[in-house]
Amino acid sequence: VSLVLYELRGAGDRRYSLFSWRTRMALRHKGLDARFEPVLLHDKAAIAFSGGKTVPVLRDGDAVVRDSWAIAEHLERRYPDCPTLFGGEIGRGVTHVLNAWVDRTVVPLAAPLIVADIHDRIDPAARAHFRSGMERFMGGPLEKVQAGRDTGVERCRKAVDPARAAMRTQAFLAGPAPAYADYALFSVFQWARIMSSFPLLAPDDPLGSWRERMLDLYDGLAREHAAAGEREGVPA
Amino acid sequence: VSLVLYELRGAGDRRYSLFSWRTRMALRHKGLDARFEPVLLHDKAAIAFSGGKTVPVLRDGDAVVRDSWAIAEHLERRYPDCPTLFGGEIGRGVTHVLNAWVDRTVVPLAAPLIVADIHDRIDPAARAHFRSGMERFMGGPLEKVQAGRDTGVERCRKAVDPARAAMRTQAFLAGPAPAYADYALFSVFQWARIMSSFPLLAPDDPLGSWRERMLDLYDGLAREHAAAGEREGVPA
């Protein structure tokens, strides 16, 4: 295997990086094998070779690529004969906008709902680092930020309305079959699923069946990773 | 010409329908000639043949299609040899999500900023109809809704951040060249431009240059329609 993906490892070996999940799904979409190299959040030395401080980092032979979007573009360019992530130039451009929509609209609304839960499920050695960075970013104690989630969740659910609307006539964001746009949005739900028992979607949300289809993909690639509530021993 | 597009006509023959602008741009993208049939907002009889009460309606030979998204899909299906609006199945799916994002996120934030201006620039005969419908929808007098726009505009500007982000590395939402995704978002700016002098974007907004590129397309197709402030005689 010449492909290595560096991704975050939480307590109990949880692979919880939101952005790395986009890459994990993209690799399988392309039918590429990779080795997964877990990194602790505060261990910047482990990925210093990338020139950056964040995962995912993909090592592909001699190439080192960081940032999930850059990795997706790299995979599409380097492996043009494998199934396409974007479906061509227009699809790439529009998926880029959609990817930015997830990062700038959905993630900022979802993160406060589960941020204390994430803290409790990352490696104990990384928690102080996580807490100080996130509390600065969120402007208050994680537990306090998360305490407002029963009302905050409504804005988050509303924000994904465009996906819900399209889903009335198509099975995936990318049409009849999944592609990178789906992985971008799904990564938020997978991140939340692995790190928190809090329901991002209401039980009757029509997006729930899309999420189930995403969990089913590639022989249950995403479902294989236990949901927070399914765990024993380590904090559920 | 066998193609006829039914669209709204405002005071001074302004062609102000947000959704019809998507179709106008899409028709030119495909290199299709059409005749434009202006309709007053309250004149439901003029489009009763479509089975619906809203424009745009496209008559294409024997086919009658209503709803701008359905029209875009129709054009793509019916004219596969003309330049593509979506770039294939994935592009179509993702553009559908983006189209829904414009409708469900951007339009609801932009409309309150210009709703009284729109009222003042539609045909006098349609104003009572517009006012009663919009005041019910917006929950108050149009002038009062619009009065909060100096603060409300910030949310609207923030909402288009995903487009702004993608524009750092690409000239159009659809990549190096414009496609339907661009027409979907641009329609909001064109609607606002024709009906109001209020600046949806700050003068230094990087999206401004994208909007200029959109106005330049197809020999200035959109720019040919005067901006609200450029008019004389009828209310500017």
XYZ file of C-alpha atoms in Angstrom:
472
model
C 0.000 0.000 0.000
C 1.540 3.267 -1.056
C -1.294 5.417 0.307
C -1.221 6.467 3.943
C -3.904 8.608 5.576
C -3.071 10.383 8.808
C -6.198 10.913 10.856
C -7.198 11.640 14.443
C -7.478 8.954 17.078
C -9.722 9.453 20.084
C -10.217 7.387 23.240
C -10.861 3.724 22.467
C -9.262 4.225 19.070
C -12.198 6.221 17.796
C -11.444 7.671 14.366
C -13.319 10.878 14.784
C -11.868 13.456 12.444
C -14.676 15.052 10.523
C -12.478 15.906 7.566
C -10.663 12.576 7.501
C -14.003 10.859 7.020
C -14.389 12.686 3.733
C -11.076 11.239 2.647
C -11.866 7.751 3.956
C -15.062 7.652 1.927
C -13.360 9.177 -1.108
C -10.628 6.545 -1.046
C -13.198 3.751 -1.030
C -15.214 5.482 -3.727
C -12.118 5.367 -5.890
C -11.395 1.771 -4.900
C -8.032 2.719 -3.429
C -6.436 0.854 -0.556
C -4.809 2.886 2.155
C -3.157 2.446 5.490
C -4.579 4.579 8.282
C -2.160 6.204 10.628
C -3.756 7.459 13.854
C -2.501 10.686 15.351
C -3.391 12.359 18.621
C -4.818 15.845 18.351
C -1.955 17.559 20.146
C 0.801 15.538 18.499
C 1.868 18.017 15.852
C 5.245 16.311 15.490
C 3.582 13.269 13.913
C 2.422 15.300 10.937
C 5.161 17.926 10.844
C 6.431 16.323 7.594
C 3.274 17.659 5.921
C 4.190 21.251 6.631
C 0.892 21.709 8.444
C -0.714 21.116 11.804
C -3.978 19.460 10.871
C -5.185 16.119 9.578
C -6.084 14.663 7.203
C -2.736 14.326 5.535
C -2.373 11.925 2.646
C 0.925 10.430 1.686
C 0.670 9.080 -1.830
C 4.035 7.728 -2.908
C 6.248 10.785 -3.002
C 3.381 13.232 -2.771
C 2.164 14.654 0.524
C -1.186 16.419 0.450
C -2.968 18.074 3.349
C -6.486 19.474 3.650
C -9.399 17.225 2.774
C -10.477 19.236 -0.251
C -6.966 19.336 -1.676
C -6.752 15.579 -1.108
C -9.999 15.016 -2.997
C -8.723 17.055 -5.934
C -5.440 15.178 -5.791
C -7.173 11.791 -5.882
C -9.366 12.837 -8.771
C -6.384 14.110 -10.760
C -4.027 11.267 -9.924
C -6.548 8.457 -10.437
C -8.690 9.584 -13.344
C -9.557 6.010 -14.310
C -11.092 5.204 -10.929
C -14.731 6.162 -10.283
C -15.087 9.924 -10.332
C -15.667 11.962 -7.175
C -16.945 15.021 -9.028
C -18.196 13.945 -12.420
C -16.130 16.473 -14.362
C -15.274 20.150 -14.191
C -18.737 21.524 -13.435
C -19.342 18.896 -10.795
C -15.971 19.689 -9.237
C -16.736 23.413 -9.091
C -20.199 23.000 -7.602
C -19.026 20.321 -5.169
C -16.388 22.789 -3.996
C -19.119 25.296 -3.151
C -21.121 22.597 -1.415
C -18.039 21.504 0.523
C -17.575 25.105 1.657
C -21.247 25.255 2.599
C -20.775 22.274 4.909
C -17.669 23.841 6.478
C -19.018 27.344 6.888
C -22.674 26.744 7.622
C -23.307 23.228 8.874
C -20.180 22.562 10.936
C -20.360 25.819 12.928
C -23.960 25.002 13.862
C -23.274 21.345 14.656
C -20.057 21.740 16.653
C -21.539 23.572 19.658
C -24.118 20.785 20.038
C -21.530 18.091 20.693
C -18.329 19.856 21.661
C -18.278 18.704 25.292
C -19.123 15.159 24.223
C -16.204 15.224 21.814
C -13.935 16.417 24.594
C -14.954 13.462 26.746
C -14.236 10.939 24.003
C -10.888 12.050 22.732
C -7.694 10.656 24.207
C -7.238 11.902 27.794
C -3.791 13.176 26.858
C -5.303 15.485 24.222
C -8.164 16.886 26.259
C -6.456 19.928 27.759
C -5.251 20.933 24.304
C -8.728 20.444 22.842
C -10.426 22.335 25.636
C -8.201 25.385 25.559
C -8.365 25.717 21.782
C -12.097 25.136 21.537
C -13.031 27.329 24.487
C -11.127 30.190 22.932
C -12.898 29.536 19.643
C -16.366 29.094 21.135
C -16.010 31.868 23.661
C -16.872 29.888 26.797
C -16.700 26.613 28.706
C -17.521 23.622 26.478
C -20.162 22.350 28.862
C -21.879 25.723 28.864
C -21.739 25.987 25.078
C -23.249 22.529 24.738
C -25.940 23.143 27.351
C -27.956 25.196 24.855
C -28.209 22.389 22.371
C -31.865 21.521 22.684
C -32.703 24.846 21.111
C -29.511 25.196 19.058
C -30.223 21.944 17.240
C -33.171 23.523 15.459
C -30.949 25.960 13.585
C -28.645 23.136 12.609
C -31.543 21.026 11.342
C -32.854 23.991 9.404
C -29.443 24.647 7.872
C -29.414 21.273 6.120
C -32.740 21.992 4.493
C -31.201 22.300 1.006
C -30.049 18.689 1.234
C -33.459 17.640 2.526
C -35.162 19.396 -0.364
C -33.024 17.747 -3.039
C -33.540 14.382 -1.406
C -37.200 14.470 -2.380
C -36.254 13.567 -5.925
C -32.826 12.001 -5.634
C -31.249 9.373 -3.397
C -27.960 11.187 -2.820
C -26.700 14.764 -2.966
C -24.787 13.808 -6.079
C -27.847 12.269 -7.746
C -28.729 8.596 -8.048
C -25.351 7.512 -6.659
C -23.135 9.006 -3.954
C -20.078 11.111 -4.689
C -17.871 13.584 -2.871
C -20.679 16.022 -2.070
C -22.304 13.264 -0.038
C -19.090 12.490 1.806
C -18.665 16.160 2.679
C -22.040 16.428 4.400
C -22.021 12.893 5.770
C -18.719 13.548 7.538
C -20.560 15.851 9.947
C -23.064 13.156 10.855
C -20.396 10.469 11.162
C -18.292 12.716 13.403
C -21.317 13.398 15.598
C -22.316 9.734 15.581
C -18.925 8.515 16.759
C -18.465 11.149 19.430
C -21.905 11.880 20.828
C -25.273 10.326 21.570
C -27.037 13.583 20.829
C -29.402 13.259 17.847
C -28.441 15.785 15.173
C -31.542 14.781 13.224
C -35.039 14.308 14.571
C -36.245 10.690 14.389
C -38.621 11.420 11.532
C -36.208 13.570 9.514
C -36.256 12.525 5.856
C -32.494 13.024 5.822
C -32.260 10.097 8.201
C -32.767 7.601 5.419
C -30.014 9.242 3.372
C -27.738 8.943 6.393
C -28.624 5.239 6.634
C -27.751 4.776 2.972
C -24.429 6.471 3.621
C -23.748 4.157 6.561
C -24.504 1.184 4.320
C -22.030 2.172 1.606
C -18.956 0.077 0.922
C -20.050 -2.850 3.071
C -20.838 -0.596 5.993
C -17.496 1.191 6.015
C -18.818 3.995 8.212
C -21.192 1.847 10.266
C -18.343 -0.439 11.291
C -17.132 2.387 13.480
C -19.253 2.192 16.591
C -21.607 4.987 17.449
C -20.972 6.689 20.780
C -23.956 4.990 22.393
C -22.943 1.543 21.162
C -19.688 1.424 23.099
C -18.799 -0.266 26.295
C -15.946 0.334 28.710
C -14.844 3.722 27.473
C -17.334 6.554 27.951
C -20.339 5.896 25.739
C -38.979 30.491 -32.377
C -40.760 27.622 -30.742
C -39.635 28.483 -27.206
C -41.680 30.948 -25.172
C -40.796 32.003 -21.642
C -43.484 33.557 -19.484
C -41.945 35.881 -16.924
C -42.958 38.756 -14.675
C -43.166 42.317 -15.879
C -42.786 45.212 -13.438
C -43.239 48.970 -13.867
C -41.292 50.325 -16.839
C -41.235 46.820 -18.300
C -38.737 45.605 -15.714
C -38.213 41.860 -16.025
C -37.740 41.173 -12.374
C -38.627 37.564 -11.699
C -35.828 35.988 -9.743
C -36.579 32.525 -11.026
C -37.117 33.572 -14.616
C -33.580 34.968 -14.650
C -32.283 31.473 -14.054
C -34.154 30.341 -17.135
C -33.094 33.359 -19.204
C -29.448 32.650 -18.500
C -29.926 28.913 -19.037
C -31.507 29.475 -22.431
C -28.544 31.586 -23.548
C -26.111 29.087 -22.084
C -27.697 26.479 -24.322
C -27.726 28.856 -27.276
C -31.500 28.648 -27.571
C -33.631 31.486 -28.875
C -36.820 32.253 -27.057
C -39.617 34.738 -27.075
C -40.323 36.402 -23.731
C -43.894 36.847 -22.730
C -44.397 39.346 -19.903
C -47.052 38.644 -17.318
C -48.290 40.775 -14.451
C -47.948 39.250 -11.015
C -51.664 39.072 -10.328
C -52.660 37.925 -13.811
C -53.044 34.221 -13.135
C -55.236 33.798 -16.224
C -52.233 34.455 -18.482
C -50.476 31.327 -17.267
C -53.492 29.188 -16.398
C -52.601 26.943 -19.359
C -49.563 25.798 -17.368
C -51.685 24.357 -14.599
C -49.863 26.577 -12.091
C -49.899 30.097 -10.739
C -46.247 31.075 -10.902
C -43.698 31.973 -13.532
C -41.426 31.001 -15.103
C -43.380 28.847 -17.473
C -41.679 27.536 -20.587
C -43.579 26.525 -23.648
C -41.355 24.372 -25.795
C -43.316 23.188 -28.818
C -45.990 20.968 -27.338
C -44.392 20.801 -23.941
C -45.289 23.163 -21.107
C -42.951 23.177 -18.145
C -43.236 25.260 -15.009
C -40.824 25.818 -12.122
C -37.315 27.024 -12.933
C -35.600 23.848 -11.778
C -37.923 21.637 -13.792
C -37.303 23.883 -16.790
C -33.529 23.529 -16.383
C -33.848 19.744 -16.274
C -36.143 19.852 -19.285
C -33.674 21.930 -21.311
C -30.793 19.659 -20.404
C -32.754 16.561 -21.369
C -34.301 17.962 -24.512
C -31.154 19.647 -25.848
C -28.325 17.304 -24.908
C -26.136 18.507 -27.760
C -26.177 22.131 -26.608
C -23.682 23.218 -23.923
C -24.439 21.434 -20.690
C -25.994 23.184 -17.689
C -24.941 20.531 -15.197
C -22.009 18.602 -16.634
C -23.562 15.188 -16.135
C -25.419 13.269 -13.471
C -23.251 14.211 -10.483
C -23.204 17.851 -11.487
C -26.976 17.772 -11.874
C -27.469 16.302 -8.406
C -25.105 18.708 -6.689
C -26.462 21.699 -8.604
C -29.924 20.706 -7.393
C -28.712 20.965 -3.793
C -27.079 24.298 -4.531
C -30.253 25.534 -6.194
C -32.180 24.561 -3.054
C -29.556 26.326 -0.926
C -30.180 29.549 -2.845
C -33.947 29.190 -2.448
C -33.999 28.200 1.189
C -31.097 30.149 2.625
C -30.144 33.078 0.428
C -33.541 34.209 -0.878
C -35.223 34.309 2.560
C -32.393 36.507 3.847
C -32.293 38.766 0.785
C -36.026 39.293 0.296
C -36.678 41.303 3.481
C -33.892 43.716 2.491
C -35.609 44.830 -0.698
C -39.239 43.853 -0.393
C -40.636 47.400 -0.154
C -38.419 48.485 -3.055
C -39.795 45.636 -5.124
C -43.317 46.699 -4.263
C -42.602 50.218 -5.524
C -41.231 48.998 -8.850
C -43.790 46.456 -9.892
C -46.739 47.424 -12.021
C -49.122 49.636 -10.016
C -51.971 47.270 -10.856
C -50.146 44.394 -9.140
C -49.061 46.193 -5.984
C -52.049 45.449 -3.774
C -51.763 41.773 -4.639
C -48.031 41.800 -3.918
C -48.427 43.649 -0.656
C -51.128 41.466 0.799
C -49.339 38.243 -0.114
C -45.920 39.391 1.062
C -47.123 40.998 4.271
C -48.828 37.791 5.240
C -45.629 35.888 4.417
C -43.273 38.325 6.150
C -45.521 38.954 9.115
C -45.687 42.730 8.904
C -45.783 45.877 6.758
C -43.223 45.743 3.958
C -41.728 49.088 4.901
C -41.236 47.936 8.460
C -39.685 44.632 7.357
C -37.287 46.469 5.087
C -36.393 49.103 7.699
C -34.136 46.634 9.491
C -31.974 46.010 6.459
C -28.801 47.749 7.534
C -28.312 45.070 10.135
C -30.141 42.284 8.273
C -27.804 42.592 5.333
C -24.946 41.182 7.381
C -26.656 37.806 7.737
C -27.340 37.737 4.034
C -23.721 38.541 3.199
C -22.561 35.869 5.609
C -24.910 33.327 4.081
C -23.185 33.515 0.697
C -19.838 32.764 2.279
C -19.620 29.303 0.677
C -19.656 30.930 -2.754
C -17.098 33.479 -1.630
C -14.823 30.722 -0.361
C -14.927 28.710 -3.572
C -14.287 31.857 -5.582
C -10.789 32.052 -4.165
C -9.695 29.294 -6.508
C -12.268 29.329 -9.268
C -13.884 32.010 -11.414
C -17.429 30.649 -11.238
C -19.446 28.434 -8.927
C -19.351 25.783 -11.620
C -15.575 26.033 -12.029
C -13.649 27.838 -14.747
C -16.809 28.558 -16.727
C -20.338 29.432 -15.622
C -23.174 26.921 -15.540
C -26.565 26.567 -13.921
C -25.268 26.835 -10.350
C -24.053 30.332 -11.199
C -27.383 31.310 -12.705
C -29.184 30.114 -9.584
C -27.222 32.359 -7.250
C -26.864 35.209 -9.713
C -30.628 35.420 -10.105
C -30.846 36.804 -6.560
C -28.400 39.591 -7.334
C -30.023 40.375 -10.652
C -33.454 40.550 -9.032
C -32.105 42.872 -6.341
C -30.203 44.934 -8.912
C -33.270 45.545 -11.089
C -35.629 46.317 -8.240
C -33.585 48.099 -5.589
C -30.649 50.430 -5.087
C -29.754 48.726 -1.847
C -26.299 47.104 -2.026
C -26.598 43.400 -1.267
C -22.804 43.145 -1.317
C -20.343 45.509 0.349
C -18.227 47.473 -2.169
C -15.112 45.440 -1.408
C -16.822 42.033 -1.404
C -14.810 39.535 -3.461
C -18.105 38.180 -4.789
C -18.568 41.511 -6.514
C -16.142 40.583 -9.266
C -17.982 37.311 -9.848
C -21.210 39.300 -10.151
C -19.524 41.565 -12.709
C -18.442 38.529 -14.697
C -22.018 37.291 -14.607
C -23.292 40.646 -15.852
C -20.773 40.475 -18.710
C -21.887 37.058 -19.923
C -23.566 36.638 -23.297
C -22.794 40.162 -24.475
C -24.121 41.697 -21.300
C -27.449 39.874 -21.345
C -28.164 40.688 -17.698
C -26.484 44.108 -17.691
C -28.704 45.257 -20.543
C -31.533 45.332 -18.055
C -31.111 48.596 -16.208
C -30.335 48.610 -12.527
C -32.873 50.335 -10.298
C -30.610 53.348 -9.806
C -29.932 53.748 -13.509
C -33.517 54.473 -14.438
C -35.246 57.697 -15.146
C -38.917 58.587 -15.172
C -40.251 55.598 -13.293
C -39.165 55.316 -9.655
C -35.409 54.697 -9.573
